Coordinates of C-alpha atoms in Angstrom, one line a residue:
X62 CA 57.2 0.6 -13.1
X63 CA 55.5 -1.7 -15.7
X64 CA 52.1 -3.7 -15.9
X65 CA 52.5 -6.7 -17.6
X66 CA 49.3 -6.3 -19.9
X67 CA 49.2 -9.3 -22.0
X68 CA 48.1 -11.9 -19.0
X69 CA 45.6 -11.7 -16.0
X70 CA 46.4 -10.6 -12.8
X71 CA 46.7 -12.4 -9.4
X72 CA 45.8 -9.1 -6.9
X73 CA 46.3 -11.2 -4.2
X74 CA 50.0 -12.6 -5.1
X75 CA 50.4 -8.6 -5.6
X76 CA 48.9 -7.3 -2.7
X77 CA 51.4 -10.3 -0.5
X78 CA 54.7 -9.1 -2.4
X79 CA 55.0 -12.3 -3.8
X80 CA 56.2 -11.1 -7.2
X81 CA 58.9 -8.4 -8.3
X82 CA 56.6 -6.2 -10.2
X83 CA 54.2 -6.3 -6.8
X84 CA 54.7 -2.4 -6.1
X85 CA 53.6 -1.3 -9.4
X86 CA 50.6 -3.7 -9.4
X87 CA 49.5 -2.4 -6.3
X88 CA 50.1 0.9 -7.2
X89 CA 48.2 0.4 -10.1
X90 CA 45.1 -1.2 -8.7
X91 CA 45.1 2.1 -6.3
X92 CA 44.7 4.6 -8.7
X93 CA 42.1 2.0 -11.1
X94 CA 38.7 2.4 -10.7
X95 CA 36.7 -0.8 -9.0
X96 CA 34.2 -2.9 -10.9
X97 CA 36.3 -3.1 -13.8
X98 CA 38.5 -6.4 -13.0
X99 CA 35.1 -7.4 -11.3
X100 CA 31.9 -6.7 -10.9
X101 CA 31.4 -5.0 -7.2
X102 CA 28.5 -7.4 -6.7
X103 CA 26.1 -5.3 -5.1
X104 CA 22.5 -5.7 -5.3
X105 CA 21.5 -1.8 -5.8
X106 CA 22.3 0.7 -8.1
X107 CA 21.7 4.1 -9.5
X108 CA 23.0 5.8 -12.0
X109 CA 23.4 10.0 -12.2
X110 CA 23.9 11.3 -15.4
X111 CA 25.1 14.6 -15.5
X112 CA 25.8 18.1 -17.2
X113 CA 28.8 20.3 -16.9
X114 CA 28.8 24.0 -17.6
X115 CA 31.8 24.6 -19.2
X116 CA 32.0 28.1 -18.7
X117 CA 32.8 27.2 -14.7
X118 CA 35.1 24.8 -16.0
X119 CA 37.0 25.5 -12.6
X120 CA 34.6 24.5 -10.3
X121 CA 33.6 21.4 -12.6
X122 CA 37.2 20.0 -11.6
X123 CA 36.5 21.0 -8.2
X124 CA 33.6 19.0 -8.1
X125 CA 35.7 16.2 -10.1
X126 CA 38.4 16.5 -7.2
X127 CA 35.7 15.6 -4.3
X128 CA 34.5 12.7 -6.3
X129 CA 37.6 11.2 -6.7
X130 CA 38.4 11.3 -2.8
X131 CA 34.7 9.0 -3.0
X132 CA 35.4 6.5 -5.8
X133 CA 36.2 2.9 -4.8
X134 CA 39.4 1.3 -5.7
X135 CA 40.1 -1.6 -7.5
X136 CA 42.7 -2.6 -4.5
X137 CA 39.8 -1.7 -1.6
X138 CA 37.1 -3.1 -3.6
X139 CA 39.1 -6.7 -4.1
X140 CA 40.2 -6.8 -0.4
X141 CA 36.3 -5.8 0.8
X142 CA 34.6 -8.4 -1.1
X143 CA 37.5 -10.8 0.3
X144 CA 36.4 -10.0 3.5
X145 CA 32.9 -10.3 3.1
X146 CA 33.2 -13.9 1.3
X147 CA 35.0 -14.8 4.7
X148 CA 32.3 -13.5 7.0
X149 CA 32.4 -9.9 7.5
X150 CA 29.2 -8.2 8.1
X151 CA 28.3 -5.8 5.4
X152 CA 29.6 -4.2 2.0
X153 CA 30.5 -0.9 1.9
X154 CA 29.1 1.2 -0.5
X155 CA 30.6 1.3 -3.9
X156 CA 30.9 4.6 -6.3
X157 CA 32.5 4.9 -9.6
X158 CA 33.1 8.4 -12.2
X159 CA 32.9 8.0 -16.1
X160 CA 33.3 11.0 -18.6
X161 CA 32.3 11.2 -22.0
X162 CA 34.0 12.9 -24.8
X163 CA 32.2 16.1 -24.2
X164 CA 32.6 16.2 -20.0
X165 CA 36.3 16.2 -21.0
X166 CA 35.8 19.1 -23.5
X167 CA 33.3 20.7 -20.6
X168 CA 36.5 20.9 -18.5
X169 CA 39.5 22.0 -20.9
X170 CA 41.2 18.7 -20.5
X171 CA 41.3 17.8 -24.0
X172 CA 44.8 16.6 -23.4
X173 CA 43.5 13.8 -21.0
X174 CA 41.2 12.3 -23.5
X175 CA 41.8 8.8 -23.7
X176 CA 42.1 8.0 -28.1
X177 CA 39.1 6.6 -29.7
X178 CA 37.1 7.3 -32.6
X179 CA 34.1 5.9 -31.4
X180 CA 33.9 7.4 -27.9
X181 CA 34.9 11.4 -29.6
X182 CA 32.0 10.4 -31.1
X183 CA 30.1 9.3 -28.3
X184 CA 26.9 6.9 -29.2
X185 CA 24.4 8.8 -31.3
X186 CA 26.9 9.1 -34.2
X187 CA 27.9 5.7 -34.7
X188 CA 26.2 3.3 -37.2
X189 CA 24.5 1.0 -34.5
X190 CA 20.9 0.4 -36.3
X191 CA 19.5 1.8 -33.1
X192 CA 16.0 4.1 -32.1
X193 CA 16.2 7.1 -32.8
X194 CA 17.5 9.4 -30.4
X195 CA 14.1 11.1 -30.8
X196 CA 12.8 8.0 -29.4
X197 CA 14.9 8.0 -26.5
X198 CA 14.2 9.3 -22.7
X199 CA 14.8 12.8 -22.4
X200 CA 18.0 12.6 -20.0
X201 CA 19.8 11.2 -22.7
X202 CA 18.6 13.1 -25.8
X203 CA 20.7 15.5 -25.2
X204 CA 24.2 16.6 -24.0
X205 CA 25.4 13.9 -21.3
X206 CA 29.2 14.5 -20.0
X207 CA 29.2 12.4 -16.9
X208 CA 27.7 9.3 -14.9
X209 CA 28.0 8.3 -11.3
X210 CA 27.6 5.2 -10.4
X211 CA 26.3 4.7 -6.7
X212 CA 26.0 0.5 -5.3
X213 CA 25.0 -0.7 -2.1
X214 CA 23.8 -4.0 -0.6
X215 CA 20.8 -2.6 0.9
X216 CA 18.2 0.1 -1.3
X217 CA 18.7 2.0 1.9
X218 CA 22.2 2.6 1.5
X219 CA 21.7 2.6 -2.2
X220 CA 19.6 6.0 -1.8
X221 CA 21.6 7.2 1.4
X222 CA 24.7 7.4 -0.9
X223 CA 22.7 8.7 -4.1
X224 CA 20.7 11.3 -2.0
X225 CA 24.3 12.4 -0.4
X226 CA 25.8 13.0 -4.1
X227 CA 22.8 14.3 -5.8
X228 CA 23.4 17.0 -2.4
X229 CA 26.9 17.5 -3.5
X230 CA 25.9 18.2 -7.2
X231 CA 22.9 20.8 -6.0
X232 CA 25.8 22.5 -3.9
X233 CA 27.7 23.4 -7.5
X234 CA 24.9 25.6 -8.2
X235 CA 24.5 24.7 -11.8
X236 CA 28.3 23.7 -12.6
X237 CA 27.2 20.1 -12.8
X238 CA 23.4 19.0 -12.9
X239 CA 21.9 16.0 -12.3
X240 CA 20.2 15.2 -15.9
X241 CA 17.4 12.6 -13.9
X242 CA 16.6 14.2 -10.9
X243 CA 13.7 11.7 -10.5
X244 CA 16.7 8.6 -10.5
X245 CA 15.0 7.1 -13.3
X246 CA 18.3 4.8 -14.1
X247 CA 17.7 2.5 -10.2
X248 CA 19.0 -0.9 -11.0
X249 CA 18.0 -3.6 -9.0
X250 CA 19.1 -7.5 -8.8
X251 CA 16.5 -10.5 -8.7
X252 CA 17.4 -13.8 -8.4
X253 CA 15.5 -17.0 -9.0
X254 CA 14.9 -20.4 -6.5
X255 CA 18.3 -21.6 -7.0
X256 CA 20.0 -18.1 -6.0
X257 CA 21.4 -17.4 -9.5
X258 CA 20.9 -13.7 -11.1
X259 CA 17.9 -13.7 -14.0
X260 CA 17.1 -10.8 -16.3
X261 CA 13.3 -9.6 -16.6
X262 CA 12.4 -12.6 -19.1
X263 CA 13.4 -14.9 -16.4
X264 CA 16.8 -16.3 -18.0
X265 CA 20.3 -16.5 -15.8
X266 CA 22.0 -13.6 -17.0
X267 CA 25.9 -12.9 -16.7
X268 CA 27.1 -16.1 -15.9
X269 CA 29.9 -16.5 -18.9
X270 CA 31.8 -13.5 -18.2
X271 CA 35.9 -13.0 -19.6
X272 CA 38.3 -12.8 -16.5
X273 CA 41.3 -10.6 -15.7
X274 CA 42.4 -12.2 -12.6
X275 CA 43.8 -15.3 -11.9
X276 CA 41.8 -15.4 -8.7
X277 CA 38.7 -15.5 -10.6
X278 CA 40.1 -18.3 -13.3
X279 CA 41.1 -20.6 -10.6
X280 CA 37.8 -20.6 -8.9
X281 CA 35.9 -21.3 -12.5
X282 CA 38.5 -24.0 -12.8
X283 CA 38.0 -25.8 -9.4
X284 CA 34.6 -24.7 -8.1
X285 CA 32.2 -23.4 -11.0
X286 CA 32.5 -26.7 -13.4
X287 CA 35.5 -26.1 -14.7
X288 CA 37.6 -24.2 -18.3
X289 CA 38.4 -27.5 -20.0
X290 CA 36.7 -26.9 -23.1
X291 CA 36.0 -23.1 -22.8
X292 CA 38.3 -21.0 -21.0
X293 CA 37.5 -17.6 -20.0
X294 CA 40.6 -15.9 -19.0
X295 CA 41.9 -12.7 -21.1
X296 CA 44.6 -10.5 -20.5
X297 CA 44.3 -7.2 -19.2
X298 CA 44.8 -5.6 -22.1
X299 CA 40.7 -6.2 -23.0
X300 CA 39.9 -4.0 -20.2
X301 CA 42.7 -1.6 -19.4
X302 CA 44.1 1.4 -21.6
X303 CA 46.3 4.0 -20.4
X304 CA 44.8 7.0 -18.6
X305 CA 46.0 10.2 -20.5
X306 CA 45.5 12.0 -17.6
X307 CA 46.8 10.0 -14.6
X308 CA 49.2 10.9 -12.7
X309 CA 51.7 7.7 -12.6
X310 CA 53.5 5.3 -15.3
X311 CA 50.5 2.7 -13.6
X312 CA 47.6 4.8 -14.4
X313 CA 44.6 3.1 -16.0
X314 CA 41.5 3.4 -17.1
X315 CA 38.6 1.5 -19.2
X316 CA 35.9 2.8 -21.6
X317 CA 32.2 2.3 -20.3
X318 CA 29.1 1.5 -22.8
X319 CA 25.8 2.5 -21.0
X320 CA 22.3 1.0 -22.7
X321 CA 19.1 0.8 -21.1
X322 CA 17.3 -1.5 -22.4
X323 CA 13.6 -1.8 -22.2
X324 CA 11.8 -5.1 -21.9
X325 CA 8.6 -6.1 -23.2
X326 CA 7.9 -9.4 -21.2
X327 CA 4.4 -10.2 -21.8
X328 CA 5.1 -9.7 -25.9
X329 CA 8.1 -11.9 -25.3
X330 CA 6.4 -14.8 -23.0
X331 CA 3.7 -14.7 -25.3
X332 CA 5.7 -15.2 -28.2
X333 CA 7.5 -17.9 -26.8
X334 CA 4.4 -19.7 -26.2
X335 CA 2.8 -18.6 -29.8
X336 CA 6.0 -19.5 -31.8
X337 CA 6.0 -23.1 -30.2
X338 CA 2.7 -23.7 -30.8
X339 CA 2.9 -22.8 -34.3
X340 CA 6.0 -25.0 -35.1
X341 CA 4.5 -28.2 -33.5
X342 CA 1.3 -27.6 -35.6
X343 CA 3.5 -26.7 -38.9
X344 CA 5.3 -29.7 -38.6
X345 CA 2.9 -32.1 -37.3
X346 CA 4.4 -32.7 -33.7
X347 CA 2.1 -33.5 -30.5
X348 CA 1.1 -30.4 -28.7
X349 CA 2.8 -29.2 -25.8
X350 CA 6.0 -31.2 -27.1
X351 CA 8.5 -28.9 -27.4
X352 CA 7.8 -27.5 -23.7
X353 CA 10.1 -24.8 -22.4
X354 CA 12.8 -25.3 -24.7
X355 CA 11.6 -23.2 -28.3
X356 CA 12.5 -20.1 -25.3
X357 CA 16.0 -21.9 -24.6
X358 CA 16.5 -22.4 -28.0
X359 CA 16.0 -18.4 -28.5
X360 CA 18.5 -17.2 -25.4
X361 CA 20.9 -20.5 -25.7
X362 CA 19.9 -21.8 -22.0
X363 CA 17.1 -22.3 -20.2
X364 CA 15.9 -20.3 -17.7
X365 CA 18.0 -21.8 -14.9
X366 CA 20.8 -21.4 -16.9
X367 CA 21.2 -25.1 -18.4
X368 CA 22.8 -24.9 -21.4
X369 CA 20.4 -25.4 -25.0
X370 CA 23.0 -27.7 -26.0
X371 CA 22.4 -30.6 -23.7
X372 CA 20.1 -33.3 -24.7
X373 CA 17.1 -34.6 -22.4
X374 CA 19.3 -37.4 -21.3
X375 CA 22.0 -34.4 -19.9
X376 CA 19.9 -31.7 -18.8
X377 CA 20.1 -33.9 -15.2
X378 CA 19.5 -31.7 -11.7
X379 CA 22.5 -29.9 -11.1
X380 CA 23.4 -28.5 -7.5
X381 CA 21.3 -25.6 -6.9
X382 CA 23.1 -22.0 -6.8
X383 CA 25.4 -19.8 -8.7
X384 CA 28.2 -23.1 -8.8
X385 CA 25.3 -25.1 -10.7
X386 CA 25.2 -23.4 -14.0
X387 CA 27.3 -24.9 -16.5
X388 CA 29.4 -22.9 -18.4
X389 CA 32.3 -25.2 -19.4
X390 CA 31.0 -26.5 -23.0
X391 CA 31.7 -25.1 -26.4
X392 CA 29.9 -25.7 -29.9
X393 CA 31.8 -28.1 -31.6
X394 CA 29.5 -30.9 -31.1
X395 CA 27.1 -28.7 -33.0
X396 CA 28.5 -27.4 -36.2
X397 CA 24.9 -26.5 -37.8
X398 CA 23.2 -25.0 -35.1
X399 CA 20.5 -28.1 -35.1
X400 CA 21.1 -28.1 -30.8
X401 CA 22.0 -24.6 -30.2
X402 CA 20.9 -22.1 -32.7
X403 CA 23.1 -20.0 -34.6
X404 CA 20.7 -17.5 -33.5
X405 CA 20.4 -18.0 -30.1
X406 CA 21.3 -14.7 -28.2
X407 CA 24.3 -16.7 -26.2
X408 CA 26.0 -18.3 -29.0
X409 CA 25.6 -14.6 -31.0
X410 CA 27.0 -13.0 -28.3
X411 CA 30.1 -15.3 -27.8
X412 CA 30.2 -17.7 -30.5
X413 CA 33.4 -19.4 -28.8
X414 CA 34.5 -22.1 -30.7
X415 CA 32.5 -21.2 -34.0
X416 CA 35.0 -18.6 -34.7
X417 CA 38.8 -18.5 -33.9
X418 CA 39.6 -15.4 -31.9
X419 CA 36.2 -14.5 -30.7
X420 CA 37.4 -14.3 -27.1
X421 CA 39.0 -10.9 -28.0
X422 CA 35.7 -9.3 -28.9
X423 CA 34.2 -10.2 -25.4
X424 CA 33.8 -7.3 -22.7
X425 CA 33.5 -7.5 -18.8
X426 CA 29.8 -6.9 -18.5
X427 CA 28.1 -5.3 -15.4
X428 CA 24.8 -5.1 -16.3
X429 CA 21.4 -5.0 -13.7
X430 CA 17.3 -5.2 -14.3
X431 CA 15.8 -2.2 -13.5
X432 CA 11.7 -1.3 -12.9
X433 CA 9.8 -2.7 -10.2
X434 CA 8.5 -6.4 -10.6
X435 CA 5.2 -8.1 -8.6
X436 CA 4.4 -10.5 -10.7
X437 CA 7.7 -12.6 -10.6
X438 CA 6.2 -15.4 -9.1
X439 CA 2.9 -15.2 -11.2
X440 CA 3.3 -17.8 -14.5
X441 CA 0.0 -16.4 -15.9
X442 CA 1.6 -14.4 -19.2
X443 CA -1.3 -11.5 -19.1
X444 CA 0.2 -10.4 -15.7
X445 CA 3.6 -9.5 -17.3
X446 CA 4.7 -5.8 -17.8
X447 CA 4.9 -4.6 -21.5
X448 CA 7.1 -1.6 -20.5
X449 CA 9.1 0.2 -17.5
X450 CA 11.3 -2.6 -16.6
X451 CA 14.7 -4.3 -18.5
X452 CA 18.3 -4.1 -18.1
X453 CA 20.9 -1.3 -17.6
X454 CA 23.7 -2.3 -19.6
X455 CA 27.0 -1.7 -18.7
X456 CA 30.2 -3.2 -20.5
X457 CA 34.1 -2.1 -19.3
X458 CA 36.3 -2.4 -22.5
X459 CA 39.8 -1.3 -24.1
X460 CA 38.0 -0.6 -27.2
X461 CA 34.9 0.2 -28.0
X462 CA 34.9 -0.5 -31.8
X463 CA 36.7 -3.8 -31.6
X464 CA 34.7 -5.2 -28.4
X465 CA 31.3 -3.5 -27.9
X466 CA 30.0 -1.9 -31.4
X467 CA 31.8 -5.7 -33.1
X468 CA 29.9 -7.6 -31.3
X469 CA 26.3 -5.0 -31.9
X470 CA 27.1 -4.8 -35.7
X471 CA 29.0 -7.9 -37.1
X472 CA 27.3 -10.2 -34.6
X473 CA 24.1 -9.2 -33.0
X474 CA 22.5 -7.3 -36.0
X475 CA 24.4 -9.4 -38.5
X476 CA 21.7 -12.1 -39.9
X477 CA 24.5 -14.6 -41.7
X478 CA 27.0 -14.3 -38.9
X479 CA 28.5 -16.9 -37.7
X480 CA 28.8 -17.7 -41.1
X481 CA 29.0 -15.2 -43.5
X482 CA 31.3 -16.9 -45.9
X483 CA 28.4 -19.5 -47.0
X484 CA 27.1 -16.8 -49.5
X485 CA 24.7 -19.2 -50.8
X486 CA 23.4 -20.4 -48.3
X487 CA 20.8 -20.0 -45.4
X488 CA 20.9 -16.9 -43.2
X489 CA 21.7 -17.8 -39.4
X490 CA 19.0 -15.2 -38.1
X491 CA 19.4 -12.0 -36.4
X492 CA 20.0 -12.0 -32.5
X493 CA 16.5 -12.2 -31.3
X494 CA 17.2 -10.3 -28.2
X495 CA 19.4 -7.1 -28.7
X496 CA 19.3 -7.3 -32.5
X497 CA 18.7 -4.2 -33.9
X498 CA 18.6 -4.0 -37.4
X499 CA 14.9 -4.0 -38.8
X500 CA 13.5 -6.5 -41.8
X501 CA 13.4 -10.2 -41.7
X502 CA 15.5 -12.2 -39.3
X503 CA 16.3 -15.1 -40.8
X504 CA 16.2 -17.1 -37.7
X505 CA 15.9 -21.0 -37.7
X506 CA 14.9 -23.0 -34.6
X507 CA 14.9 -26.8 -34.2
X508 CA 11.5 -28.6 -35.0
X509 CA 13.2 -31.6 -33.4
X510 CA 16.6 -31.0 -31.5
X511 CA 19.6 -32.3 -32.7
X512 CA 17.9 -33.3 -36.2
X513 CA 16.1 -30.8 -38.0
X514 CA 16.0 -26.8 -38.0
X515 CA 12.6 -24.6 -39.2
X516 CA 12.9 -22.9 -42.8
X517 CA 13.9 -19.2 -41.4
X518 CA 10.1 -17.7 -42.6
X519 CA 8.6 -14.9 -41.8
X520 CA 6.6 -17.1 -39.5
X521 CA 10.0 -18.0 -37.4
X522 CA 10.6 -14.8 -36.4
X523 CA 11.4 -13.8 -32.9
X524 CA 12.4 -10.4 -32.1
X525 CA 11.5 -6.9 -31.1
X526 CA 10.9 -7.1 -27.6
X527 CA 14.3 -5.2 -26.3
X528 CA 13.7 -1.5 -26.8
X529 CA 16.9 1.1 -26.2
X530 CA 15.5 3.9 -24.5
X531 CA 19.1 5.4 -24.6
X532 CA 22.9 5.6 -23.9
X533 CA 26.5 6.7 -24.5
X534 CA 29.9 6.1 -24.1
X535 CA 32.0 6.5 -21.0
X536 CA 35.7 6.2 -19.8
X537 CA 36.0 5.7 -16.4
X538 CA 39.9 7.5 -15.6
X539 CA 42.1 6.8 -13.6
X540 CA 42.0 8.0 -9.7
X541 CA 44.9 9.9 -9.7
X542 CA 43.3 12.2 -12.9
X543 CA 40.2 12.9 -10.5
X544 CA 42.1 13.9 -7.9
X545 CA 43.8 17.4 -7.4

């Protein structure tokens, strides 16, 4: 049986027969782990990191054997949120198992190991720019060889499920331990007035995603504004590698980057508000001109997810919900960042057009805002929390080095990309969200849009308001390796 990995997948032309290589597509997407070929769209999370003792390496694998009769497949996820979209009443609860490189040496099953220099690693040890670990909360200081993944619709069944698990791990008697018994890692969706999912700093987050299956292309194509000019489909081989330790020629698995990334949103309101204040004074402009877009200039949208590139004359009400946030454009109509700054944390993060083959580099993110929120609907900036709330990142990738730490190092933290051949010339400024590297930024944003870009001063700069508080890298295995 054989995967064809160099296109998406249609699960539903699978799951109907309707092709030859049906069986081994099906069978494959019943031994792959959900949330992978798509998010599992619930609304709750929690994350269990864990501990293994390897000197009960036995009843670690026992333990590892009952988890994998609980982990949702791709196959059951797909048809459930199928269902759902056509009326039925609730989600079921969705769980998902990742190892790092030392769970798998916890267990003996070195042999299983998927290849990868930076995941033997695991995240500490790789040149990232990030905190130090001696910075980081405790649970992840250390030793961490596991994460569960628990999501439900409801916080309800959210902590049902988690309480049920964190029961199963007390019942090992110290073979596995939960590393954050107080469930510090709860992730939480919020959404804004139109229905679309927003981050703590109140931008849409995770609308441009890459897509594996065909099912997910056609409906960007025909009902979310189409792929004319930027088409987000990728093959499966950006997400899928072979699981050494599965049990059929179809067995698959993905490597998992978990950050958690701590928001300072007061700092960062209040900087949006101070920065634009200082340009419009700096260069003479009327006050209050350049309103809310200085902040959209910074993420690449504004906060209802209208692109930074569209003039006044453009940004025009679109239908409200998820369907009305364009994502069909590309940067060619700006070559010198004067609309949408090189900079700006979207066009960092997938430069699209700017650079040929940048697709490849993207991953399947799967990220939620944790922390608890009461001021959401408050505009006044000295109500906003300065710490305890920000995103769980989570990315599914083939490779870590080429997808995940590329993107961190050569883009993110990389000042002159996306153009590091103009050696003379300006830098393009450091992502000012999840940016790491320390010094000056270089960043440039428009004094007037279109025309004319700010020096890159000191004065310009935007950053340090995304803290990592900690993290490591995961593969999530195949079923069939979980299971006795």
């Amino acid at each position: 049986m054989n995967i064809d990995l160099n296109s998406p997948l249609s699960w539903k032309r699978a799951y109907e027969a309707g092709d030859p290589g049906s069986a081994a597509e099906l069978a494959m997407l019943n031994d792959l782990q959900g949330n992978i070929l798509k998010g599992h769209g619930r609304h709750f999370t929690s994350n269990l990191f864990l501990k293994f003792d390897p000197s009960r390496a036995e009843e670690v694998n026992a333990f590892l054997a009952e988890m994998g009769g609980l982990v949702t497949t791709a196959l059951h996820q797909l048809i459930q949120t199928d269902l759902y979209k056509c009326g039925a009443s609730s989600s079921s609860t969705f769980v998902a198992m990742m190892l790092s490189a030392s769970g798998y040496d916890a267990i003996g099953r070195q042999d299983a190991m998927p290849q990868g220099e930076a995941f033997r690693a695991g995240m500490k040890r790789r040149e990232l720019a990030d905190a130090p670990v001696a910075s980081w909360d405790a649970h992840f200081a250390g030793q961490v060889d596991a994460m569960i993944l628990v999501a439900a619709e409801s916080a309800t069944g959210r902590s049902v499920e988690r309480d049920i698990l964190s029961g199963r791990i007390a019942k090992t008697a110290g073979a596995v331990t939960l590393l954050n018994p107080q469930f510090s890692e709860e992730g939480y969706a919020i959404f804004n007035d139109d229905g679309n999912g927003i981050e703590h700093f109140g931008y849409v987050d995770g609308r441009s995603q890459p897509l594996a299956l065909v099912e997910d292309i056609d409906a960007e194509r025909t009902m979310h504004g189409g792929i004319t000019k930027w088409d987000p489909s990728i093959p499966l081989s950006q997400l899928l590698v072979k699981c050494p330790g599965g049990r059929l020629d179809v067995s698959f698995g993905s490597f998992f980057v978990f950050r958690k990334l701590e928001q300072n949103v007061r700092a960062f309101k209040q900087r949006e508000h101070d920065l634009a204040v200082s340009i419009e004074k700096k260069h003479g402009l009327p006050e209050g001109s350049l309103g809310d877009r200085l902040g959209a200039t910074v993420v690449g949208r504004f906060e209802n997810g209208t692109p930074a590139l569209l003039s006044e004359g453009e940004i025009t009400p679109i239908a409200k919900g998820p369907v009305g946030v364009k994502n069909d454009f590309d940067y060619a109509r700006d070559p010198d960042g004067l609309k949408c700054p090189y900079a700006a944390h979207i066009r960092k993060t997938n430069p699209r057009d700017d650079v040929p083959g940048s697709k490849s580099h993207l991953m399947a993110r799967r990220g939620i805002p944790y922390g608890t929120r009461t001021d959401l609907n408050d505009p006044a900036i000295g109500t906003k929390p300065t710490k305890d709330v920000g995103l769980l990142f989570m990315a599914y990738q083939s490779s870590i080095e080429d997808q995940f730490e590329f993107t961190q190092v050569a883009w993110s933290n990389n000042a002159r990309f996306p153009r590091p051949l103009v050696i003379d010339g300006p830098p393009t400024g450091r992502d000012p969200l999840t940016g790491q590297t320390a010094g000056p930024s270089g960043q440039q944003w428009p004094v007037k849009w279109g025309r004319t870009l700010t020096d890159g001063s000191p004065d310009d700069d935007f950053s340090g308001f995304v803290t990592l508080k900690g993290g490591e890298y995961f593969f999530a295995p195949s079923i069939s390796f979980l299971k006795p």
